[in-house]
Amino acid sequence: MNKLMDQVAYRTYSPAVETAREYYNSDDADNFYSLVWGGEDIHVGLYHHPREAVYDASRRTIAEMATRLPGLDAATRVLDIGAGYGGSARYLAHRFGCRVTALNLSERENERGRRQNREQGVDALVEVIDGSFEDLPFDDDAFDVVWSQDAILHSGDRRKVLEEAVRVLRPGGHFIFTDPMQDDDCPSEALAPILARIHLETLGSPGFYRETLAELGLEELAFDDASEMIATHYGRIHEVLTEHEDEVAQVVSRDYIERMKRGLQHWVEGGRNGHLRWGIFLFRKPNRAAI
């Protein structure tokens, strides 16, 4: 199944992916995300109220995504691309008994994820693999579900990520994901501070994902638009960081904290101005007889 695993130590990544890898492997980023962003889940949450705990809102996103997938059980093979610390993979293993492969670019995050798998007793169900979603080390038609949360934005070749996701998804399988996106009509200059912060030229958009995945043969089943969560989530992270800044500063540099606070505020402003979109996309790969 893992066609490239013998090359794992010799991988080279695209510039955008390598930039993200170096960032998430840094001491500051690892300590910040594990302390402030929820511990297991480093993605956008679904909030019932703006002051809700980040962990609870982040867990809700995972649970909501899972409810949209039919027939999750112990026979379901799931691939999580851009899995972070593997919180979603562990949720699916605990809740449904799924066998989950969690692929992620940061070796440091992956080591933490493997440790959490062992501590939570799901290491037999969740396999963590170092790698890039632009070049998936798996055979065609290998997974029932391809899952991703707020990771695809880090690619400089998002079409390639989608091509790879479709390739490894079996006919009849589902591709479910979230991603911070720019509005289809977003002015080119509106997101300049955000893009500069994450070293990218663009974000994806709902139109890009719809059009590209349609070209690749997938059927869109739903887009649950929750774009208001961008401002809510990044604002909540900003609040938590500010409230616990002295504690966080014991393991995260003050320079990183100040840059992070400015960056979070840019995301809040982009969300409030209607330039950003976010929600749960669900696609299905038709059975071959229907193609």
Protein backbone atom coordinates (compact mmCIF):
# COMPACT_ATOMS: atom_id res chain seq x y z
CA MET A 1 0.00 0.00 0.00
CA ASN A 2 2.79 2.46 0.86
CA LYS A 3 4.58 2.59 -2.49
CA LEU A 4 7.14 5.21 -1.47
CA MET A 5 7.87 4.31 2.13
CA ASP A 6 11.36 3.08 1.25
CA GLN A 7 12.15 6.65 0.18
CA VAL A 8 10.78 8.38 3.27
CA ALA A 9 14.19 9.54 4.49
CA TYR A 10 15.05 11.07 1.14
CA ARG A 11 11.96 13.09 0.31
CA THR A 12 12.23 16.57 -1.10
CA TYR A 13 9.30 18.95 -0.78
CA SER A 14 8.07 21.83 -2.91
CA PRO A 15 9.13 25.30 -1.70
CA ALA A 16 5.73 26.13 -0.16
CA VAL A 17 5.48 22.78 1.63
CA GLU A 18 9.08 23.01 2.85
CA THR A 19 8.40 26.51 4.22
CA ALA A 20 5.40 25.16 6.14
CA ARG A 21 7.41 22.16 7.32
CA GLU A 22 10.19 24.32 8.73
CA TYR A 23 7.67 26.58 10.43
CA TYR A 24 5.71 23.80 12.13
CA ASN A 25 8.92 22.05 13.17
CA SER A 26 10.15 25.14 15.03
CA ASP A 27 10.16 25.29 18.83
CA ASP A 28 8.00 28.41 18.88
CA ALA A 29 5.31 27.04 16.56
CA ASP A 30 5.13 23.61 18.19
CA ASN A 31 4.85 25.07 21.69
CA PHE A 32 2.34 27.71 20.60
CA TYR A 33 -0.02 25.32 18.80
CA SER A 34 0.13 22.67 21.50
CA LEU A 35 -0.54 25.20 24.28
CA VAL A 36 -2.93 27.72 22.72
CA TRP A 37 -4.61 26.13 19.71
CA GLY A 38 -6.26 23.19 21.39
CA GLY A 39 -3.48 20.68 21.99
CA GLU A 40 -4.66 17.94 19.65
CA ASP A 41 -6.50 19.91 16.97
CA ILE A 42 -4.98 22.82 15.08
CA HIS A 43 -7.84 23.80 12.83
CA VAL A 44 -10.81 26.20 12.82
CA GLY A 45 -13.52 25.44 15.37
CA LEU A 46 -17.31 25.62 15.20
CA TYR A 47 -18.31 27.87 18.10
CA HIS A 48 -21.62 28.02 19.93
CA HIS A 49 -20.49 31.29 21.52
CA PRO A 50 -17.39 33.47 20.99
CA ARG A 51 -15.87 32.70 24.40
CA GLU A 52 -16.15 28.93 24.10
CA ALA A 53 -13.03 26.86 24.77
CA VAL A 54 -10.93 26.39 21.65
CA TYR A 55 -10.68 22.64 22.25
CA ASP A 56 -14.46 22.21 22.47
CA ALA A 57 -15.09 24.19 19.29
CA SER A 58 -12.35 22.30 17.44
CA ARG A 59 -13.76 18.95 18.53
CA ARG A 60 -17.16 20.05 17.27
CA THR A 61 -15.75 20.59 13.78
CA ILE A 62 -14.47 17.02 13.73
CA ALA A 63 -17.76 15.63 15.01
CA GLU A 64 -19.76 17.61 12.46
CA MET A 65 -17.56 16.38 9.63
CA ALA A 66 -17.93 12.80 10.78
CA THR A 67 -21.74 13.04 10.80
CA ARG A 68 -21.64 13.85 7.08
CA LEU A 69 -19.89 10.59 6.19
CA PRO A 70 -22.11 7.53 5.78
CA GLY A 71 -21.25 4.19 7.30
CA LEU A 72 -18.11 4.95 9.26
CA ASP A 73 -17.02 1.78 11.06
CA ALA A 74 -14.07 -0.51 11.69
CA ALA A 75 -13.89 -1.43 8.00
CA THR A 76 -13.48 2.18 6.89
CA ARG A 77 -10.00 3.20 5.72
CA VAL A 78 -9.40 6.93 6.20
CA LEU A 79 -6.52 9.11 5.03
CA ASP A 80 -6.10 12.44 6.81
CA ILE A 81 -3.85 14.73 4.73
CA GLY A 82 -2.17 17.49 6.69
CA ALA A 83 -3.11 15.77 9.93
CA GLY A 84 -1.28 18.02 12.40
CA TYR A 85 -1.13 16.32 15.79
CA GLY A 86 -3.60 13.65 14.65
CA GLY A 87 -6.54 14.65 16.82
CA SER A 88 -9.09 13.96 14.08
CA ALA A 89 -7.58 10.56 13.38
CA ARG A 90 -7.81 9.60 17.05
CA TYR A 91 -11.42 10.82 17.22
CA LEU A 92 -12.38 8.60 14.27
CA ALA A 93 -10.53 5.65 15.78
CA HIS A 94 -12.14 6.09 19.21
CA ARG A 95 -15.65 6.88 17.99
CA PHE A 96 -16.01 4.53 15.01
CA GLY A 97 -13.08 2.13 15.15
CA CYS A 98 -11.80 3.40 11.79
CA ARG A 99 -8.29 2.61 10.64
CA VAL A 100 -6.73 5.99 9.91
CA THR A 101 -3.52 6.99 8.18
CA ALA A 102 -2.45 10.44 9.32
CA LEU A 103 -0.04 12.02 6.84
CA ASN A 104 1.67 15.24 7.88
CA LEU A 105 4.73 17.25 6.88
CA SER A 106 6.05 18.16 10.35
CA GLU A 107 8.17 15.44 11.91
CA ARG A 108 7.93 17.21 15.24
CA GLU A 109 4.13 17.25 15.21
CA ASN A 110 4.14 13.64 14.08
CA GLU A 111 6.25 12.52 17.03
CA ARG A 112 3.82 14.22 19.38
CA GLY A 113 0.94 12.58 17.54
CA ARG A 114 2.48 9.12 17.80
CA ARG A 115 2.98 9.64 21.52
CA GLN A 116 -0.64 10.69 21.95
CA ASN A 117 -1.76 7.63 19.96
CA ARG A 118 0.07 5.40 22.42
CA GLU A 119 -1.20 7.29 25.45
CA GLN A 120 -4.80 7.01 24.20
CA GLY A 121 -4.48 3.37 23.19
CA VAL A 122 -5.17 3.82 19.47
CA ASP A 123 -1.71 3.29 18.03
CA ALA A 124 -2.92 0.04 16.44
CA LEU A 125 -5.60 1.99 14.53
CA VAL A 126 -3.80 5.25 13.70
CA GLU A 127 -0.63 5.21 11.62
CA VAL A 128 1.30 8.48 11.40
CA ILE A 129 3.40 9.05 8.28
CA ASP A 130 5.85 11.84 7.49
CA GLY A 131 5.08 13.18 4.03
CA SER A 132 3.59 15.75 1.67
CA PHE A 133 0.05 15.77 0.36
CA GLU A 134 1.45 16.82 -3.02
CA ASP A 135 2.97 13.34 -3.46
CA LEU A 136 1.01 10.74 -1.53
CA PRO A 137 2.91 7.48 -0.91
CA PHE A 138 -0.13 5.25 -1.47
CA ASP A 139 -1.60 3.16 -4.27
CA ASP A 140 -4.61 4.22 -6.31
CA ASP A 141 -8.07 3.57 -4.82
CA ALA A 142 -6.60 2.84 -1.38
CA PHE A 143 -9.00 4.74 0.91
CA ASP A 144 -12.72 4.98 1.57
CA VAL A 145 -12.38 8.54 2.89
CA VAL A 146 -9.86 11.29 2.30
CA TRP A 147 -10.11 13.88 5.07
CA SER A 148 -8.36 17.23 5.52
CA GLN A 149 -8.72 20.19 7.85
CA ASP A 150 -7.25 23.61 7.13
CA ALA A 151 -4.10 22.25 5.54
CA ILE A 152 -4.41 22.52 1.76
CA LEU A 153 -3.83 26.28 1.89
CA HIS A 154 -0.15 25.56 2.65
CA SER A 155 0.43 24.03 -0.79
CA GLY A 156 1.82 26.06 -3.65
CA ASP A 157 0.15 23.58 -6.04
CA ARG A 158 -3.33 22.94 -4.68
CA ARG A 159 -4.47 21.26 -7.88
CA LYS A 160 -1.77 18.64 -7.36
CA VAL A 161 -3.04 18.02 -3.82
CA LEU A 162 -6.55 17.50 -5.17
CA GLU A 163 -5.31 15.22 -7.94
CA GLU A 164 -3.51 13.09 -5.38
CA ALA A 165 -6.55 12.98 -3.09
CA VAL A 166 -8.76 11.83 -5.95
CA ARG A 167 -6.20 9.27 -7.09
CA VAL A 168 -6.02 7.46 -3.76
CA LEU A 169 -9.79 7.63 -3.14
CA ARG A 170 -11.68 4.50 -4.11
CA PRO A 171 -14.76 4.73 -6.37
CA GLY A 172 -17.76 5.46 -4.18
CA GLY A 173 -15.53 7.04 -1.54
CA HIS A 174 -15.80 10.52 -0.04
CA PHE A 175 -13.46 13.49 0.11
CA ILE A 176 -14.29 15.81 3.02
CA PHE A 177 -12.30 18.88 3.94
CA THR A 178 -12.18 22.39 5.31
CA ASP A 179 -9.75 25.10 4.27
CA PRO A 180 -9.44 28.83 4.94
CA MET A 181 -10.28 30.32 1.53
CA GLN A 182 -10.54 33.66 -0.14
CA ASP A 183 -13.94 34.72 -1.40
CA ASP A 184 -14.37 34.18 -5.13
CA ASP A 185 -14.72 37.96 -5.56
CA CYS A 186 -11.99 38.96 -3.11
CA PRO A 187 -9.91 41.95 -4.33
CA SER A 188 -6.36 40.85 -5.07
CA GLU A 189 -4.82 43.26 -2.56
CA ALA A 190 -7.23 42.56 0.32
CA LEU A 191 -5.36 39.57 1.74
CA ALA A 192 -1.82 40.88 1.29
CA PRO A 193 -0.99 40.89 5.04
CA ILE A 194 -2.28 37.33 5.50
CA LEU A 195 -0.48 35.99 2.45
CA ALA A 196 2.77 37.67 3.44
CA ARG A 197 2.53 36.09 6.88
CA ILE A 198 2.09 32.54 5.50
CA HIS A 199 4.45 33.02 2.53
CA LEU A 200 1.85 32.30 -0.15
CA GLU A 201 0.63 34.15 -3.23
CA THR A 202 -3.02 33.14 -2.98
CA LEU A 203 -5.55 31.12 -1.04
CA GLY A 204 -7.92 28.67 -2.62
CA SER A 205 -11.55 29.72 -3.11
CA PRO A 206 -14.87 27.86 -3.14
CA GLY A 207 -14.99 28.28 -6.91
CA PHE A 208 -11.50 26.86 -7.33
CA TYR A 209 -12.32 23.75 -5.31
CA ARG A 210 -15.65 23.20 -7.02
CA GLU A 211 -14.31 23.64 -10.54
CA THR A 212 -11.12 21.64 -10.02
CA LEU A 213 -12.76 18.70 -8.30
CA ALA A 214 -15.50 18.61 -10.94
CA GLU A 215 -12.78 18.44 -13.61
CA LEU A 216 -11.22 15.58 -11.68
CA GLY A 217 -14.51 13.68 -11.73
CA LEU A 218 -15.88 14.21 -8.23
CA GLU A 219 -19.49 15.02 -7.42
CA GLU A 220 -20.13 17.82 -4.93
CA LEU A 221 -22.56 16.69 -2.26
CA ALA A 222 -22.49 19.70 0.07
CA PHE A 223 -20.76 22.86 1.18
CA ASP A 224 -21.77 23.87 4.67
CA ASP A 225 -20.68 27.51 4.69
CA ALA A 226 -19.60 28.67 8.14
CA SER A 227 -17.41 31.58 7.04
CA GLU A 228 -18.28 33.57 10.15
CA MET A 229 -16.14 31.11 12.12
CA ILE A 230 -12.95 32.57 10.64
CA ALA A 231 -13.26 35.81 12.60
CA THR A 232 -14.64 33.99 15.65
CA HIS A 233 -11.90 31.38 15.77
CA TYR A 234 -8.91 33.59 15.10
CA GLY A 235 -10.32 36.16 17.49
CA ARG A 236 -10.66 33.51 20.18
CA ILE A 237 -7.08 32.35 19.64
CA HIS A 238 -5.96 35.98 19.97
CA GLU A 239 -7.87 36.30 23.26
CA VAL A 240 -6.41 33.11 24.71
CA LEU A 241 -2.90 34.10 23.70
CA THR A 242 -3.30 37.56 25.23
CA GLU A 243 -4.83 36.23 28.45
CA HIS A 244 -2.05 33.67 28.94
CA GLU A 245 0.81 35.56 27.34
CA ASP A 246 3.18 35.41 30.32
CA GLU A 247 2.70 31.66 30.63
CA VAL A 248 3.12 31.10 26.88
CA ALA A 249 6.23 33.31 26.86
CA GLN A 250 8.01 30.78 29.07
CA VAL A 251 8.29 28.46 26.04
CA VAL A 252 7.54 30.75 23.08
CA SER A 253 9.63 33.79 22.13
CA ARG A 254 8.15 37.26 22.63
CA ASP A 255 8.93 38.09 19.01
CA TYR A 256 6.88 35.09 17.82
CA ILE A 257 4.01 36.05 20.13
CA GLU A 258 3.88 39.61 18.80
CA ARG A 259 4.01 38.45 15.19
CA MET A 260 1.32 35.88 15.91
CA LYS A 261 -0.99 38.46 17.49
CA ARG A 262 -0.64 40.72 14.44
CA GLY A 263 -1.23 37.77 12.12
CA LEU A 264 -4.32 36.61 14.01
CA GLN A 265 -5.78 40.10 13.82
CA HIS A 266 -5.32 40.13 10.02
CA TRP A 267 -7.38 36.91 9.80
CA VAL A 268 -10.07 38.43 12.03
CA GLU A 269 -10.26 41.53 9.85
CA GLY A 270 -10.34 39.48 6.65
CA GLY A 271 -13.21 37.42 8.02
CA ARG A 272 -15.18 40.45 9.19
CA ASN A 273 -14.68 42.18 5.85
CA GLY A 274 -16.12 39.21 3.95
CA HIS A 275 -12.89 38.45 2.12
CA LEU A 276 -12.47 34.98 3.64
CA ARG A 277 -14.58 31.85 3.36
CA TRP A 278 -14.60 28.63 5.36
CA GLY A 279 -16.86 25.62 5.73
CA ILE A 280 -17.17 21.87 5.26
CA PHE A 281 -16.90 20.60 1.68
CA LEU A 282 -18.08 17.06 0.88
CA PHE A 283 -17.43 15.35 -2.45
CA ARG A 284 -17.98 11.81 -3.71
CA LYS A 285 -16.02 9.83 -6.27
CA PRO A 286 -18.51 8.08 -8.56
CA ASN A 287 -18.36 4.35 -9.04
CA ARG A 288 -16.59 3.49 -12.26
CA ALA A 289 -19.79 2.26 -13.88
CA ALA A 290 -21.23 5.75 -13.40
CA ILE A 291 -18.22 7.62 -14.83
